[in-house]
Amino acid sequence: MADQQEEEDLRMALRMSMQNSPPEPKRSKPRDTAILPAATTPEESRQLQRELMAAAAEKRMLAAAKAAPPSSSQSKNERSGDFEMKEAEKKAKEVNLGNELSDKEAHQLFAMVFGTGVSKDILAQWSNQGIRFSPDPETSMGLVQHEGGPCGVLATIQAFVLKHLLFFPDELGKVAANMPQNLNSRRSKSQYVASNNFSAFTEDAKARALVKSMSEMLFLCGNNKRAVIATLSVISHGIEGSEGSSKDVIIAQALEGLSIESASDLQKVLRVDRYTSPTSAFKRLEAMIPIFQSRMGALLFLISALLSRGLDCVQADRDDPSQPLVTAPFGHASQEIVNLLLCGQAVPNVFDGRMDLGGGMFLKGISTSVEVGFLTLLESLNFCKVGQNLKCPKWPIWVVGSESHYTVLFALDTAVQDENELEERESQIRKAFDAQDQSGGGGFISVEAFHQVLRETSIRLPSEKLDSLCNSGFIVWSEFWQVILALDKNLGGLKDSTGQMGRKIFDLYHFNGIAKSDLNGSQATTEGETPVQRPRLTKLRVSVPPRWTPEEFMADAAVAPGNAGSESSQKDAEVAKPEQPPQHAPLADCIRTRWPRAVCNWIGDPPSIV
């Protein structure tokens, strides 16, 4: 009876593949109605065809594996039936591999990512980076990066993986019916501290966190309505039924000699499937993990994200769609790629909202809050301004950008995101100031815009302070903020007689997936100690003094207590003094863009963001 139903399913699938629309469901069997609901759109019809054909083929293959091999005396009719069935299974399996891109789509995709005249070195960078966890026990929760170019993709995936590992460990065993489940799910973060035992995560937990992260990110790119998953035809069919390391061997053999150097090369091997069901997408990604672990993994995930967003939508997101997303001459991931994976839109800027340049021209920034955020060294160098949407994400995890690399910064205690009185007021004033800043992140506004900021934030400046700030015709944030710190609270300022306002001490962790020499993990050899080459995880103690800039803190710390100007200043110095002398590294400059008065300390090698 089961064999008859399987035969019937397959015949139905083959009939459907030759029709423009699905046939009417049979009236004699109520169960057929459940199997074949009426499709309302051509897309649903095609999806139903693929699923039914694949299911029927899978059933036949399982049955064939258990059956004895046919005898040599098989009749002609039997051989003919078997041949037809094999052809049907082959066709169903080809459908399950996904769809080819059209010639136009392939050329648009390749030009969008790499542009024209891309070097073989850049193509090799993006064709040799898998999505794999570190084998090193101390950094086993992190993804290893071999090439600098795809680090923007890996670091962003890493940030989402940490979100699931650290803050949703109890949900890793579940397949939510309505993913991405965490976009609207907010546990009581102020009371949650994650475990710092990173080596305790099992391989299964890490794999589930990776699949959940990839699914969440693709649906984010697809406006939470769809996800497109890209794979390669040369390896998809070879891993079915194999397990463990054998899959890696099969995939490595299939990829031998494969190179993608043009749009036509991409079109030959790329296959894509579209999913509107989060559960189906999750299961497909779970089955495809060995492919994403292969040397083509990072590129395939980037392509999946771009197609999930839609190529035309990606180009509309950008300020200059003529430039490739992978930047020359070193093949780095552009800010548009990182923003696409963080917020679902390939906008090129990191400020909030959009900037009006006049004449109907706008620069596009981040329009919504995000799950994990972004900080950059370029802000500390005054090349850009990161808005509050990226600086204050829902979870205390940030991708960190430098001039040439992306890494990840995170906290275990969600309370580091909680604002005290000083930070809350500073955020309010800063947001009002940034909304009027049309300088491209330069940190200054016009006098007219300044008066608007004062009205919105209920700040009442004395006339002499107001005139002093407005004399030059524009107002600089740093000068304005110093005035606010010295202004009484009843006038809208932040003058605090106790010197305690704003003090915080907390821990952050920094992960760099590029394998570097780690002196802390050196191994003894006959010739002495040899540094271990591995990804680097650094723990930082961050201290935010009450009111001091780092320069003021250092100047005050140099004053002997007996020479201090007053009892109050002595008290402030004691409150501000960190546990150890502050250390400096470029990462500390990035951290100060989020916590402006912060000083950092660490043990061992300094954290590296390159």
XYZ file of C-alpha atoms in Angstrom:
610
model
C 0.000 0.000 0.000
C 2.858 2.370 0.863
C 4.590 1.514 -2.441
C 1.438 2.367 -4.365
C 1.192 5.726 -2.604
C 4.853 6.498 -3.375
C 4.312 5.608 -7.033
C 1.224 7.816 -7.066
C 3.112 10.733 -5.453
C 5.856 10.517 -8.033
C 3.463 10.314 -10.969
C 1.593 13.299 -9.601
C 4.876 15.248 -9.298
C 5.871 14.416 -12.862
C 2.462 15.447 -14.194
C 2.726 18.722 -12.286
C 6.164 19.421 -13.780
C 4.580 19.394 -17.266
C 1.757 21.760 -16.348
C 1.574 25.489 -15.772
C -0.611 25.023 -12.710
C -1.301 22.155 -10.335
C -4.205 19.807 -11.099
C -7.330 19.789 -9.045
C -6.996 17.660 -5.906
C -8.640 14.264 -6.034
C -12.111 14.183 -4.515
C -12.105 10.461 -3.699
C -9.326 10.703 -1.104
C -9.487 13.409 1.559
C -5.739 12.949 2.331
C -4.824 14.176 -1.180
C -6.282 17.523 -0.296
C -3.901 17.767 2.624
C -0.973 16.764 0.447
C -1.817 19.122 -2.388
C -3.438 22.369 -1.209
C -4.598 24.741 -3.857
C -1.678 27.013 -4.831
C -2.611 30.653 -5.009
C 0.431 31.926 -6.923
C 2.804 30.515 -9.580
C 5.656 30.750 -7.047
C 3.741 28.620 -4.530
C 2.915 26.175 -7.304
C 6.544 25.799 -8.308
C 7.590 25.427 -4.640
C 4.947 22.740 -4.133
C 6.158 20.896 -7.219
C 9.747 20.886 -5.995
C 8.842 19.707 -2.486
C 6.541 16.921 -3.710
C 8.975 15.661 -6.329
C 11.870 15.704 -3.893
C 9.843 13.878 -1.237
C 8.761 11.181 -3.679
C 12.288 10.715 -4.977
C 13.640 10.466 -1.442
C 11.125 7.766 -0.562
C 12.028 5.781 -3.663
C 15.752 6.033 -2.977
C 15.313 4.823 0.599
C 13.246 1.895 -0.603
C 15.779 1.077 -3.334
C 18.638 1.027 -0.820
C 16.891 -1.698 1.172
C 15.894 -3.799 -1.829
C 18.002 -6.620 -3.255
C 19.829 -5.951 -6.581
C 17.780 -6.950 -9.649
C 18.435 -10.338 -11.224
C 19.886 -10.684 -14.736
C 16.621 -12.279 -15.864
C 14.724 -9.027 -15.327
C 12.037 -8.557 -17.952
C 12.181 -5.788 -20.544
C 9.129 -4.088 -19.042
C 10.714 -4.139 -15.577
C 13.988 -2.674 -16.910
C 12.039 -0.030 -18.771
C 10.080 0.864 -15.631
C 13.264 1.102 -13.593
C 14.866 3.357 -16.210
C 11.862 5.671 -16.171
C 11.886 5.751 -12.394
C 15.614 6.558 -12.260
C 15.087 9.372 -14.727
C 12.229 10.693 -12.563
C 14.397 10.495 -9.458
C 17.222 12.282 -11.248
C 14.884 15.054 -12.346
C 13.426 15.398 -8.852
C 16.910 15.520 -7.367
C 17.974 18.214 -9.830
C 14.973 20.259 -8.771
C 15.993 19.820 -5.134
C 19.459 21.219 -5.941
C 17.916 24.581 -6.622
C 17.553 26.841 -9.597
C 20.122 28.348 -11.894
C 20.500 32.081 -12.081
C 19.708 33.636 -15.422
C 22.612 34.947 -17.459
C 21.566 38.508 -16.592
C 21.308 37.780 -12.853
C 24.698 36.053 -12.774
C 26.424 38.976 -14.504
C 24.650 41.500 -12.253
C 25.658 39.535 -9.130
C 29.299 39.082 -10.138
C 29.707 42.733 -11.172
C 28.014 43.914 -7.970
C 30.344 41.897 -5.747
C 33.658 42.065 -7.604
C 33.278 44.701 -10.322
C 35.243 44.504 -13.564
C 38.919 43.734 -13.762
C 39.015 41.986 -10.380
C 42.355 40.351 -9.617
C 42.820 36.604 -9.228
C 44.236 37.201 -5.750
C 40.970 38.782 -4.563
C 38.914 36.007 -6.137
C 41.155 33.449 -4.413
C 40.671 35.177 -1.048
C 36.901 34.890 -1.360
C 37.019 31.334 -2.724
C 39.135 29.938 0.115
C 37.350 30.924 3.315
C 35.076 28.469 5.041
C 32.864 29.101 8.065
C 34.541 26.904 10.672
C 35.013 27.058 14.432
C 38.501 27.244 15.893
C 40.017 23.902 16.964
C 41.885 25.714 19.755
C 40.118 24.988 23.102
C 40.452 28.534 24.433
C 38.908 30.093 21.298
C 36.658 27.202 20.251
C 33.535 29.408 20.244
C 35.115 31.573 17.500
C 35.228 31.304 13.716
C 38.694 31.012 12.191
C 39.651 33.513 9.490
C 42.346 32.591 6.976
C 41.999 35.514 4.595
C 41.562 39.187 5.365
C 38.982 39.931 2.677
C 35.972 37.899 3.883
C 36.499 38.918 7.538
C 33.531 41.320 7.319
C 31.237 38.361 6.629
C 32.799 36.074 9.255
C 32.947 38.707 12.001
C 29.266 39.551 11.529
C 28.256 35.890 11.618
C 30.459 35.542 14.705
C 28.583 38.351 16.453
C 25.230 36.613 15.902
C 26.680 33.235 16.941
C 27.819 34.767 20.234
C 24.351 36.194 20.768
C 22.838 32.699 20.589
C 25.603 30.948 22.528
C 25.793 33.479 25.344
C 22.246 34.744 25.789
C 20.012 31.961 24.404
C 21.805 28.717 25.343
C 18.582 27.030 26.429
C 17.022 27.548 22.987
C 19.817 25.991 20.920
C 18.055 22.631 20.878
C 14.845 24.064 19.487
C 13.730 24.734 15.942
C 11.392 27.669 16.367
C 8.287 27.619 14.235
C 8.560 31.319 13.572
C 12.229 32.236 13.201
C 14.114 34.469 13.591
C 12.656 34.158 17.054
C 14.925 36.662 18.754
C 14.183 39.733 16.662
C 11.183 40.438 18.841
C 12.230 38.399 21.871
C 13.793 40.352 24.713
C 14.604 38.588 27.946
C 15.197 40.699 31.061
C 18.725 41.627 30.032
C 19.569 43.762 33.057
C 19.735 40.640 35.221
C 21.452 38.230 32.826
C 25.158 37.375 32.944
C 26.429 34.747 30.500
C 28.979 32.090 31.360
C 32.645 32.768 30.621
C 33.427 29.065 30.196
C 33.729 29.282 26.418
C 35.367 25.859 26.074
C 32.239 24.227 27.551
C 30.163 24.735 24.407
C 29.624 21.412 22.663
C 30.126 20.959 18.935
C 26.394 20.403 18.570
C 25.567 23.619 20.443
C 27.980 25.620 18.291
C 26.580 24.118 15.103
C 23.019 24.933 16.159
C 24.023 28.477 17.069
C 25.624 28.865 13.647
C 22.536 27.599 11.823
C 20.233 29.816 13.881
C 22.462 32.811 13.207
C 22.624 32.228 9.460
C 18.869 31.723 9.243
C 18.188 34.847 11.287
C 20.547 36.947 9.171
C 19.150 35.747 5.838
C 15.562 36.431 6.897
C 16.700 39.827 8.176
C 18.048 40.539 4.679
C 14.776 39.265 3.238
C 12.674 41.676 5.316
C 11.649 38.741 7.556
C 9.605 37.339 4.667
C 12.046 35.190 2.728
C 15.519 33.679 2.669
C 17.499 32.613 -0.368
C 20.110 29.896 0.173
C 22.883 29.493 -2.381
C 24.805 26.286 -2.925
C 26.983 24.643 -5.582
C 25.708 21.992 -7.969
C 29.062 20.190 -8.008
C 28.840 19.215 -4.335
C 25.187 19.295 -3.273
C 24.366 15.806 -4.488
C 27.532 14.197 -3.145
C 27.002 14.692 0.572
C 23.579 13.124 0.941
C 23.810 10.144 3.262
C 27.471 10.624 4.164
C 28.561 11.589 7.656
C 31.324 13.398 9.517
C 34.729 13.693 7.934
C 33.605 11.774 4.851
C 31.499 14.769 3.855
C 34.552 17.009 4.057
C 36.494 14.612 1.846
C 33.690 14.400 -0.719
C 33.321 18.179 -0.820
C 37.069 18.798 -1.056
C 37.311 16.360 -3.961
C 34.363 17.973 -5.714
C 35.933 21.423 -5.362
C 39.310 20.367 -6.755
C 40.137 22.583 -9.693
C 37.014 24.712 -9.259
C 37.646 28.424 -9.689
C 35.202 31.262 -10.131
C 36.787 33.963 -12.243
C 33.801 35.280 -14.180
C 30.030 35.562 -14.142
C 29.750 32.573 -16.473
C 31.798 30.444 -14.058
C 29.440 31.485 -11.271
C 26.342 30.694 -13.304
C 27.553 27.187 -14.160
C 27.869 26.009 -10.562
C 25.607 28.271 -8.477
C 22.176 26.995 -7.462
C 19.682 28.883 -5.312
C 16.502 28.042 -3.416
C 13.998 30.476 -1.957
C 12.275 29.815 1.383
C 9.374 31.587 3.017
C 9.147 29.109 5.894
C 11.790 29.728 8.600
C 11.608 26.101 9.696
C 12.275 24.829 6.169
C 15.159 27.267 5.758
C 16.619 26.171 9.089
C 16.536 22.517 8.107
C 18.079 23.258 4.726
C 20.909 25.274 6.307
C 21.453 22.530 8.864
C 21.881 19.985 6.076
C 24.222 22.337 4.198
C 26.628 23.111 7.051
C 29.409 20.965 5.485
C 29.126 23.083 2.322
C 29.371 26.337 4.259
C 32.370 24.870 6.087
C 34.085 24.287 2.739
C 36.429 26.817 1.178
C 33.495 28.421 -0.671
C 31.415 28.954 2.482
C 31.905 32.688 3.120
C 31.247 33.584 -0.525
C 28.129 31.401 -0.648
C 26.731 33.046 2.467
C 27.383 36.536 1.077
C 25.610 35.565 -2.150
C 22.710 34.125 -0.123
C 22.371 37.406 1.792
C 22.467 39.522 -1.387
C 19.844 37.373 -3.108
C 17.689 37.346 0.020
C 17.694 41.142 -0.056
C 17.243 41.180 -3.855
C 19.906 42.515 -6.226
C 17.857 45.538 -7.259
C 17.100 46.386 -3.612
C 20.794 46.126 -2.744
C 21.663 48.601 -5.483
C 18.880 50.944 -4.324
C 20.261 50.831 -0.762
C 23.654 52.116 -1.833
C 24.788 55.705 -2.359
C 27.103 54.722 -5.225
C 25.985 51.445 -6.832
C 28.690 51.660 -9.491
C 31.395 50.540 -7.049
C 31.913 46.830 -6.203
C 30.974 45.578 -2.751
C 34.396 43.946 -2.388
C 36.798 46.857 -2.349
C 40.037 47.116 -4.315
C 42.973 46.702 -4.087
C 42.923 44.312 -1.097
C 39.515 42.673 -1.473
C 38.049 43.784 1.847
C 34.343 43.553 2.600
C 32.797 47.007 2.274
C 30.734 48.690 4.969
C 27.705 47.969 2.785
C 28.270 44.222 3.209
C 28.641 44.544 6.980
C 25.555 46.768 7.257
C 23.516 44.355 5.111
C 24.333 41.507 7.496
C 23.768 43.643 10.602
C 20.528 45.427 9.710
C 19.250 43.853 6.471
C 20.014 46.855 4.239
C 23.186 47.465 2.218
C 23.474 51.125 3.181
C 27.025 52.535 3.102
C 26.984 54.768 6.191
C 26.902 54.128 9.940
C 25.051 57.199 11.223
C 21.361 57.045 12.166
C 18.698 57.700 9.547
C 19.671 59.590 6.428
C 21.463 62.849 5.742
C 19.841 65.475 3.536
C 22.375 67.041 1.179
C 19.807 69.299 -0.474
C 18.499 69.193 -4.007
C 16.770 65.894 -3.374
C 20.031 64.101 -2.564
C 20.439 61.953 0.533
C 23.067 59.792 2.178
C 21.620 56.611 3.696
C 22.420 55.363 7.201
C 21.000 52.878 9.711
C 17.260 53.363 10.061
C 16.401 50.821 12.779
C 17.725 49.323 16.002
C 19.858 46.204 15.588
C 20.482 42.947 17.433
C 24.284 43.300 17.458
C 26.128 46.556 16.876
C 29.155 48.159 15.286
C 32.089 50.305 16.422
C 34.975 51.558 14.331
C 38.451 52.970 14.781
C 37.623 55.437 12.018
C 35.287 57.311 14.365
C 38.100 57.937 16.825
C 40.044 59.398 13.879
C 37.060 61.660 13.011
C 36.429 60.027 9.642
C 32.833 59.081 10.460
C 30.182 59.100 13.189
C 28.533 55.882 14.347
C 24.923 56.480 15.340
C 23.122 55.268 18.432
C 21.397 52.437 16.537
C 24.734 50.666 16.015
C 26.409 51.844 19.210
C 23.591 50.658 21.474
C 22.366 47.323 20.056
C 19.887 45.062 21.793
C 22.703 42.774 22.949
C 26.178 43.836 24.155
C 28.020 42.568 21.070
C 29.759 44.732 18.471
C 31.580 44.104 15.210
C 34.704 46.285 15.379
C 36.087 47.808 12.200
C 39.601 49.067 11.558
C 41.125 50.323 8.319
C 41.587 46.770 7.034
C 39.916 44.207 9.287
C 36.802 43.294 11.275
C 36.808 41.696 14.726
C 34.236 41.253 17.530
C 33.852 42.870 20.973
C 31.347 41.526 23.502
C 30.283 41.544 27.136
C 28.811 38.733 29.228
C 26.817 41.070 31.470
C 23.919 42.763 29.712
C 24.013 45.513 32.354
C 26.907 47.191 30.518
C 24.229 48.499 28.169
C 22.209 50.004 30.999
C 22.587 53.760 31.125
C 23.159 55.664 34.332
C 22.020 59.253 34.732
C 25.021 60.743 32.956
C 24.947 58.323 30.015
C 21.193 58.616 29.561
C 21.386 62.398 29.440
C 24.447 62.309 27.179
C 22.685 59.930 24.765
C 19.646 62.198 24.656
C 21.708 65.314 23.922
C 24.011 63.530 21.487
C 21.105 62.105 19.517
C 19.535 65.559 19.179
C 22.904 67.004 18.100
C 23.582 64.246 15.551
C 20.132 64.703 14.028
C 21.166 68.247 13.092
C 24.719 67.318 12.011
C 24.934 67.587 8.232
C 28.738 67.556 8.145
C 29.074 63.852 7.321
C 30.205 62.940 10.825
C 32.401 65.977 11.403
C 30.754 66.747 14.724
C 29.583 70.327 14.174
C 26.284 72.041 13.383
C 24.995 75.469 12.380
C 23.829 78.115 14.861
C 20.219 77.670 13.745
C 20.430 73.906 14.245
C 22.071 74.483 17.634
C 19.100 76.497 18.881
C 16.864 73.620 17.797
C 18.997 71.196 19.872
C 18.685 73.456 22.937
C 14.899 73.535 22.581
C 14.599 69.745 22.168
C 16.803 68.986 25.168
C 15.547 71.768 27.490
C 19.024 73.254 27.954
C 19.112 76.877 29.129
C 22.565 78.317 28.535
C 23.606 81.640 30.102
C 23.894 84.349 27.457
C 27.689 84.600 27.753
C 28.095 80.817 27.195
C 25.674 80.914 24.279
C 27.500 83.814 22.614
C 30.865 82.139 23.123
C 29.715 78.923 21.451
C 28.024 80.712 18.542
C 30.740 83.254 17.759
C 32.412 81.167 15.060
C 29.154 80.497 13.175
C 29.098 76.791 13.964
C 29.077 74.683 17.133
C 31.515 71.810 17.719
C 30.280 68.872 19.804
C 33.375 68.595 22.022
C 33.159 72.279 23.044
C 29.404 72.059 23.578
C 29.795 68.930 25.744
C 32.365 70.570 28.018
C 29.884 73.416 28.597
C 27.141 70.879 29.421
C 29.358 69.125 31.978
C 29.937 72.442 33.762
C 26.286 73.531 33.587
C 24.021 73.066 36.609
C 21.476 70.270 36.429
C 18.590 72.703 36.989
C 19.610 74.410 33.718
C 19.704 71.127 31.805
C 23.405 70.449 32.375
C 25.305 67.723 34.199
C 27.276 69.488 36.908
C 27.574 67.013 39.765
C 29.033 68.041 43.096
C 29.626 64.446 44.232
C 31.921 63.530 41.350
C 30.270 60.080 41.241
C 28.011 60.507 38.213
C 28.963 58.203 35.360
C 31.354 55.839 37.149
C 31.344 52.283 35.770
C 33.664 49.282 35.875
C 32.995 46.207 33.740
C 34.653 43.508 31.599
C 34.688 43.192 27.821
C 36.065 40.406 25.617
C 37.656 40.878 22.213
C 37.921 38.124 19.591
C 40.112 38.297 16.493
C 39.587 35.290 14.232
C 42.832 35.720 12.276
C 45.415 33.250 13.568
C 48.174 35.272 15.247
C 51.248 34.511 17.310
C 50.088 34.283 20.913
C 52.892 34.594 23.456
C 50.473 33.691 26.252
C 49.984 30.265 24.730
C 53.627 29.541 23.907
C 54.781 25.956 23.780
C 58.095 24.724 25.139
C 60.453 23.192 22.566
C 64.082 22.127 22.561
C 64.968 25.533 21.118
C 62.939 27.480 23.663
C 59.347 28.715 23.677
C 57.479 28.978 20.386
C 54.342 31.167 20.168
C 51.154 29.363 19.200
C 49.442 30.484 15.992
C 45.753 30.761 16.842
C 42.844 33.213 17.007
C 43.168 35.625 19.895
C 40.709 36.194 22.735
C 41.483 39.052 25.111
C 39.691 40.032 28.322
C 39.662 43.763 29.093
C 38.797 45.516 32.333
C 37.095 48.802 31.415
C 36.847 51.666 33.915
C 34.762 54.739 33.156
C 35.753 57.624 35.465
C 32.995 59.935 36.704
C 33.627 63.106 34.723
C 37.171 62.951 33.501
C 38.608 62.902 30.042
C 41.631 60.575 29.919
C 43.939 63.608 29.767
C 42.318 65.147 32.845
C 42.549 61.861 34.689
C 46.268 61.482 33.957
C 46.975 65.096 34.939
C 45.046 64.697 38.196
C 46.662 61.357 39.017
C 50.075 63.016 38.753
C 49.174 65.508 41.505
C 50.211 64.382 44.984
C 47.309 64.301 47.493
C 48.942 67.015 49.585
C 49.026 69.342 46.586
C 45.427 68.839 45.535
C 43.379 71.967 45.340
C 40.627 70.889 47.710
C 39.105 68.007 49.596
C 36.574 67.639 46.783
C 39.238 67.262 44.101
C 41.060 64.672 46.235
C 37.841 62.714 46.552
C 37.225 62.896 42.799
C 40.751 61.642 42.095
C 40.243 58.666 44.381
C 36.923 57.799 42.799
C 38.329 58.062 39.302
C 41.499 56.084 39.885
C 41.348 52.685 38.088
C 42.736 49.506 39.607
C 45.811 49.616 37.331
C 47.460 52.269 35.160
C 45.564 52.531 31.857
C 46.965 50.708 28.837
C 46.599 51.818 25.270
C 45.780 50.003 22.041
C 43.676 51.017 19.014
C 40.821 48.910 20.421
C 40.723 51.209 23.471
C 40.080 54.126 21.099
C 37.135 52.185 19.637
C 35.777 51.472 23.112
C 35.947 55.177 23.972
C 33.652 55.978 21.058
C 31.017 54.000 23.012
C 32.080 54.954 26.577
C 33.850 58.314 26.096
C 35.886 58.441 29.332
C 36.850 54.761 29.429
C 40.336 53.480 30.209
C 41.268 49.843 29.591
C 43.535 47.203 31.089
C 44.397 43.655 30.050
C 46.890 40.899 30.793
C 49.384 39.666 28.221
C 49.425 40.601 24.553
C 47.487 43.734 23.622
C 44.243 43.144 21.708
C 44.701 43.441 17.956
C 42.087 44.796 15.545
C 44.204 44.171 12.432
